[in-house]
Structures are given as C-alpha cells and as structure tokens.
Amino acid sequence: MPESAWKFLFYLGSWSYSAYLLFGTDYPFFHDPPSVFYDWTPGMDVPRDIAAAYLLQGSFYGHSIYATLYMDTWRKDSVVMLVHHVVTLLLIISSYAFRYHNVGILVLFLHDISDVQLEFTKLNIYFKSRGGSYHRRHALAADLGCLSFGFSWFWFRLYWFPLKVLYATSHCSLRVVPDIPFYFFFNALLLLLTLMNLYWFLYIVVFAAKVLTGQVRELKDLREYDAAEAQSLKPSKAE
C-alpha cells in the first residue's frame, strides 16, 4: 500500500500541474497541437514553469528505474515497465535537450491521468478489506475507479495521444520546421511508448473479458503472479 499511496500523490500532483500549464496559462498546446513547434529554434530558452515540471518528472522516473529493479514487487510486466521508465527518461532528457519541451508537457498530461486512477483504484482495493471487515464505500470506489481507469487509458493514451502528439511530431513538425533535427529518434521513442500503451491495454481488455464471463468476481491485478508462479520465481530471482 505505501507504494500505491506515494505514486497516487505524485501522479495527482504532477498531472494537476501539467493540467494547470495547459489550461490555466496561455500555452495553446492542447487545443492547437501544431503550436508546440511554433517559433521553435535550437537552444531556445525553456520557460521556468515547464522546466520545473521536467525536473520533477525526470527525478521521479530516474528513481523509478531503481525502484522497479530493487524495491517494487516483481510482476509479469516488470520488464516492460522497466523499458517504459527508461524510454520515458530518455524522452524527458532528449526533449529538454532538443527544446521539444512543449511536446513533453502534452505527453505528460495525457499519460499521468491514467496513473492517478490506477493508484486510486489499488488503494481502495486495499482499504475495502482493512481490519478484517468489508467496507462497501471503498469497494464501490474501487469499481468506479476501475471503469474510469479503463476508459481514460483508451481515451487519453490511445486516442488523444496519437491524435495530438504523434500528429504534431510526425507531420506538423516537418511543415513548421522542415529540417527539424532528431526527427526519427524522437518519433521512434514516442512510437515505442505507444506500443507499450497498447500492450498494457490488452491487460485491461483481458480483465474486462474475465469479469463479463464470470471468471473474475473480485478486482485484482492480473499482472501479479499467483502463489505457485511466485514460488517458482524465487530461486531464479535469487540466482
């Protein structure tokens, strides 16, 4: 539970801040994605409010690589999770260095909202049976959080992300800055991120199918190993 509580607070704060940058300031990036490249020049100044978001996110994902390897529970998707953290940190560092920071804020906003709902749902799963008794309000919150999480993952990561970010970086960038540097490198990382989003969405679809067919009657994380699998992993992990 401490892992989920910490991640929930972080993602809630980071997503709220990116939402503030996109909707509470004059940045037009969400409503006008091609604007992320307007007036782009190599070595341009990074606004302090965006630089603060980059410092926060870069520190978090740097720590997340270490935590996935040595601190977090090992799950079926831990290898993919590790690749995700490395790719995300590369995107943060490279987009700051190449001055594609406007794109970065849009990417962070579209991704962090799903993590907020995931950790919220996991916390309520823990709370619903705390103290050896059943808590109906937390069970309801977990069910609603699960539905909201699945919808937001599809809408933000698989619909808006390609529509706004990939469209801007792969198409609009060449029209605004025809000789834009590191075009293929940057877009390759974003496409890899999209593939991982699709990979995790399959877990969501499988879970939904098991609920609808009655194979699962209670919310649980399908990425967790069952007791037999966990026992068989112990020697190999120690090795």
Short mmCIF file of C-alpha atoms in Angstrom, two decimals:
data_model
loop_
_atom_site.label_atom_id
_atom_site.label_comp_id
_atom_site.label_asym_id
_atom_site.label_seq_id
_atom_site.Cartn_x
_atom_site.Cartn_y
_atom_site.Cartn_z
CA MET A 1 0.00 0.00 0.00
CA PRO A 2 2.76 2.58 0.71
CA GLU A 3 3.95 2.19 -2.90
CA SER A 4 0.47 2.98 -4.26
CA ALA A 5 -0.09 5.85 -1.82
CA TRP A 6 3.18 7.50 -2.81
CA LYS A 7 2.52 7.06 -6.53
CA PHE A 8 -1.05 8.33 -6.19
CA LEU A 9 0.12 11.55 -4.53
CA PHE A 10 2.90 12.06 -7.06
CA TYR A 11 0.78 11.44 -10.15
CA LEU A 12 -2.07 13.56 -8.80
CA GLY A 13 0.28 16.46 -8.17
CA SER A 14 2.17 16.14 -11.46
CA TRP A 15 -0.99 15.74 -13.55
CA SER A 16 -2.64 18.69 -11.81
CA TYR A 17 0.39 20.83 -12.55
CA SER A 18 0.51 19.84 -16.23
CA ALA A 19 -3.25 20.48 -16.46
CA TYR A 20 -2.64 23.93 -14.98
CA LEU A 21 0.07 24.64 -17.59
CA LEU A 22 -2.20 23.59 -20.46
CA PHE A 23 -5.48 25.14 -19.29
CA GLY A 24 -4.54 27.77 -16.70
CA THR A 25 -1.91 29.63 -18.70
CA ASP A 26 -1.52 30.96 -22.24
CA TYR A 27 0.02 27.76 -23.62
CA PRO A 28 -2.24 26.61 -26.51
CA PHE A 29 -0.68 23.15 -26.97
CA PHE A 30 -3.71 21.02 -26.10
CA HIS A 31 -6.22 22.81 -28.32
CA ASP A 32 -3.67 23.56 -31.05
CA PRO A 33 -1.09 20.70 -31.08
CA PRO A 34 0.96 22.06 -34.04
CA SER A 35 1.70 25.12 -31.89
CA VAL A 36 4.25 23.05 -29.94
CA PHE A 37 6.66 23.81 -32.80
CA TYR A 38 5.75 27.44 -33.48
CA ASP A 39 8.79 29.72 -33.06
CA TRP A 40 10.98 26.69 -32.32
CA THR A 41 14.72 27.37 -32.52
CA PRO A 42 17.72 25.29 -31.38
CA GLY A 43 18.84 26.29 -27.90
CA MET A 44 15.74 28.38 -27.18
CA ASP A 45 15.01 29.22 -23.55
CA VAL A 46 12.86 26.78 -21.60
CA PRO A 47 10.19 28.60 -19.53
CA ARG A 48 10.70 28.15 -15.80
CA ASP A 49 7.26 26.66 -15.21
CA ILE A 50 7.91 23.95 -17.82
CA ALA A 51 11.47 23.41 -16.58
CA ALA A 52 10.07 22.79 -13.08
CA ALA A 53 7.80 20.05 -14.43
CA TYR A 54 10.74 18.47 -16.24
CA LEU A 55 12.89 18.48 -13.10
CA LEU A 56 10.11 16.82 -11.12
CA GLN A 57 9.34 14.16 -13.74
CA GLY A 58 12.97 13.44 -14.55
CA SER A 59 13.76 12.86 -10.87
CA PHE A 60 10.74 10.58 -10.46
CA TYR A 61 11.50 8.36 -13.45
CA GLY A 62 15.17 8.18 -12.57
CA HIS A 63 14.14 6.85 -9.16
CA SER A 64 11.52 4.57 -10.75
CA ILE A 65 14.18 2.67 -12.70
CA TYR A 66 15.98 1.85 -9.45
CA ALA A 67 12.70 1.10 -7.63
CA THR A 68 11.50 -1.32 -10.32
CA LEU A 69 14.77 -3.25 -10.13
CA TYR A 70 15.32 -3.35 -6.37
CA MET A 71 12.25 -2.18 -4.43
CA ASP A 72 8.91 -2.88 -6.12
CA THR A 73 7.10 -6.21 -6.24
CA TRP A 74 8.16 -8.17 -9.36
CA ARG A 75 5.19 -8.57 -11.70
CA LYS A 76 4.52 -10.16 -15.08
CA ASP A 77 5.04 -6.83 -16.82
CA SER A 78 8.04 -5.64 -14.78
CA VAL A 79 10.42 -5.98 -17.74
CA VAL A 80 8.10 -3.87 -19.90
CA MET A 81 7.71 -1.44 -17.01
CA LEU A 82 11.48 -1.10 -16.78
CA VAL A 83 11.71 -0.44 -20.53
CA HIS A 84 8.91 2.12 -20.15
CA HIS A 85 10.79 4.01 -17.43
CA VAL A 86 13.99 4.03 -19.49
CA VAL A 87 12.15 5.26 -22.61
CA THR A 88 10.30 7.89 -20.60
CA LEU A 89 13.52 9.17 -19.03
CA LEU A 90 15.15 9.27 -22.48
CA LEU A 91 12.19 11.26 -23.79
CA ILE A 92 12.39 13.70 -20.88
CA ILE A 93 16.13 14.24 -21.28
CA SER A 94 16.16 14.38 -25.08
CA SER A 95 13.08 16.59 -25.41
CA TYR A 96 14.62 19.06 -22.96
CA ALA A 97 17.98 18.98 -24.76
CA PHE A 98 16.38 19.34 -28.22
CA ARG A 99 13.98 22.01 -26.88
CA TYR A 100 10.88 19.91 -27.60
CA HIS A 101 9.65 20.68 -24.10
CA ASN A 102 6.27 21.87 -25.34
CA VAL A 103 5.60 18.37 -26.66
CA GLY A 104 6.74 16.92 -23.35
CA ILE A 105 4.15 18.76 -21.29
CA LEU A 106 1.40 17.46 -23.57
CA VAL A 107 2.73 13.88 -23.31
CA LEU A 108 2.88 14.04 -19.51
CA PHE A 109 -0.65 15.41 -19.25
CA LEU A 110 -2.08 12.65 -21.46
CA HIS A 111 -0.33 9.88 -19.53
CA ASP A 112 -0.42 10.83 -15.85
CA ILE A 113 -4.21 10.89 -15.55
CA SER A 114 -4.44 7.11 -16.06
CA ASP A 115 -1.83 6.51 -13.36
CA VAL A 116 -3.81 8.66 -10.93
CA GLN A 117 -6.87 6.47 -11.43
CA LEU A 118 -4.86 3.23 -11.31
CA GLU A 119 -3.29 4.03 -7.94
CA PHE A 120 -6.62 5.36 -6.60
CA THR A 121 -8.27 2.05 -7.52
CA LYS A 122 -5.47 -0.01 -5.96
CA LEU A 123 -5.68 1.97 -2.72
CA ASN A 124 -9.42 1.37 -2.44
CA ILE A 125 -8.91 -2.36 -3.10
CA TYR A 126 -6.57 -2.41 -0.10
CA PHE A 127 -8.91 -0.32 2.06
CA LYS A 128 -12.10 -2.28 1.33
CA SER A 129 -10.93 -5.24 3.44
CA ARG A 130 -8.82 -3.46 6.04
CA GLY A 131 -9.16 -4.58 9.63
CA GLY A 132 -10.67 -7.90 8.59
CA SER A 133 -14.03 -6.34 7.67
CA TYR A 134 -15.66 -5.38 4.37
CA HIS A 135 -16.02 -1.66 3.57
CA ARG A 136 -18.71 -1.07 0.98
CA ARG A 137 -17.74 2.52 0.15
CA HIS A 138 -14.18 1.56 -0.75
CA ALA A 139 -15.44 -1.39 -2.79
CA LEU A 140 -17.70 0.95 -4.77
CA ALA A 141 -14.87 3.45 -5.21
CA ALA A 142 -12.62 0.66 -6.48
CA ASP A 143 -15.25 -0.49 -9.00
CA LEU A 144 -15.82 3.05 -10.28
CA GLY A 145 -12.09 3.71 -10.37
CA CYS A 146 -11.54 0.57 -12.43
CA LEU A 147 -14.14 1.63 -15.01
CA SER A 148 -12.75 5.16 -15.13
CA PHE A 149 -9.20 3.86 -15.47
CA GLY A 150 -10.05 1.66 -18.45
CA PHE A 151 -11.90 4.46 -20.21
CA SER A 152 -9.20 7.07 -19.56
CA TRP A 153 -6.44 4.73 -20.74
CA PHE A 154 -8.16 4.30 -24.09
CA TRP A 155 -9.23 7.93 -24.46
CA PHE A 156 -6.07 9.70 -23.34
CA ARG A 157 -3.32 7.26 -24.36
CA LEU A 158 -4.75 5.51 -27.41
CA TYR A 159 -6.99 8.23 -28.91
CA TRP A 160 -5.77 11.68 -27.88
CA PHE A 161 -2.08 10.76 -27.75
CA PRO A 162 -1.85 9.76 -31.44
CA LEU A 163 -4.32 12.47 -32.46
CA LYS A 164 -2.47 15.29 -30.74
CA VAL A 165 1.11 14.26 -30.03
CA LEU A 166 2.03 11.85 -32.84
CA TYR A 167 0.24 14.01 -35.39
CA ALA A 168 2.20 17.06 -34.22
CA THR A 169 5.59 15.36 -34.02
CA SER A 170 5.43 13.22 -37.16
CA HIS A 171 3.52 15.54 -39.53
CA CYS A 172 3.25 19.12 -38.31
CA SER A 173 6.88 19.32 -37.17
CA LEU A 174 8.13 18.89 -40.77
CA ARG A 175 5.74 21.54 -42.05
CA VAL A 176 6.71 24.10 -39.40
CA VAL A 177 10.44 23.25 -39.28
CA PRO A 178 11.32 21.29 -42.48
CA ASP A 179 14.85 20.39 -41.33
CA ILE A 180 13.97 19.73 -37.70
CA PRO A 181 16.76 17.70 -36.03
CA PHE A 182 16.44 14.27 -34.39
CA TYR A 183 13.09 13.72 -36.09
CA PHE A 184 13.37 9.93 -36.40
CA PHE A 185 14.94 9.40 -32.98
CA PHE A 186 12.27 11.36 -31.15
CA ASN A 187 9.35 9.84 -33.05
CA ALA A 188 10.75 6.31 -32.63
CA LEU A 189 10.68 6.75 -28.84
CA LEU A 190 7.10 8.07 -28.99
CA LEU A 191 6.02 5.14 -31.15
CA LEU A 192 7.64 2.72 -28.71
CA LEU A 193 5.69 4.39 -25.93
CA THR A 194 2.51 3.89 -27.96
CA LEU A 195 3.25 0.18 -28.39
CA MET A 196 3.66 -0.21 -24.63
CA ASN A 197 0.35 1.58 -24.09
CA LEU A 198 -1.26 -0.98 -26.40
CA TYR A 199 0.45 -3.83 -24.54
CA TRP A 200 -0.99 -2.71 -21.20
CA PHE A 201 -4.38 -2.06 -22.74
CA LEU A 202 -4.50 -5.78 -23.56
CA TYR A 203 -4.36 -6.47 -19.81
CA ILE A 204 -7.36 -4.17 -19.38
CA VAL A 205 -9.28 -5.93 -22.16
CA VAL A 206 -8.46 -9.40 -20.77
CA PHE A 207 -9.55 -8.35 -17.30
CA ALA A 208 -12.83 -6.92 -18.64
CA ALA A 209 -13.47 -10.13 -20.59
CA LYS A 210 -12.90 -12.26 -17.47
CA VAL A 211 -15.30 -10.10 -15.45
CA LEU A 212 -18.00 -10.32 -18.13
CA THR A 213 -17.63 -14.10 -18.42
CA GLY A 214 -17.67 -14.62 -14.66
CA GLN A 215 -14.08 -15.85 -14.40
CA VAL A 216 -13.22 -12.96 -12.06
CA ARG A 217 -15.64 -11.94 -9.32
CA GLU A 218 -13.37 -9.55 -7.47
CA LEU A 219 -10.99 -6.80 -8.56
CA LYS A 220 -7.39 -7.93 -8.69
CA ASP A 221 -4.22 -7.07 -10.55
CA LEU A 222 -3.74 -9.54 -13.42
CA ARG A 223 -0.06 -8.57 -13.55
CA GLU A 224 0.54 -10.21 -10.17
CA TYR A 225 1.89 -13.75 -10.11
CA ASP A 226 -0.24 -16.34 -8.34
CA ALA A 227 1.18 -18.28 -5.40
CA ALA A 228 2.56 -21.15 -7.49
CA GLU A 229 4.20 -18.83 -10.01
CA ALA A 230 5.65 -16.64 -7.27
CA GLN A 231 7.16 -19.69 -5.56
CA SER A 232 8.76 -20.85 -8.81
CA LEU A 233 10.25 -17.40 -9.37
CA LYS A 234 12.05 -17.21 -6.04
CA PRO A 235 15.06 -19.37 -6.95
CA SER A 236 15.56 -17.69 -10.34
CA LYS A 237 15.28 -14.21 -8.88
CA ALA A 238 17.81 -15.05 -6.16
CA GLU A 239 20.06 -16.51 -8.82
#
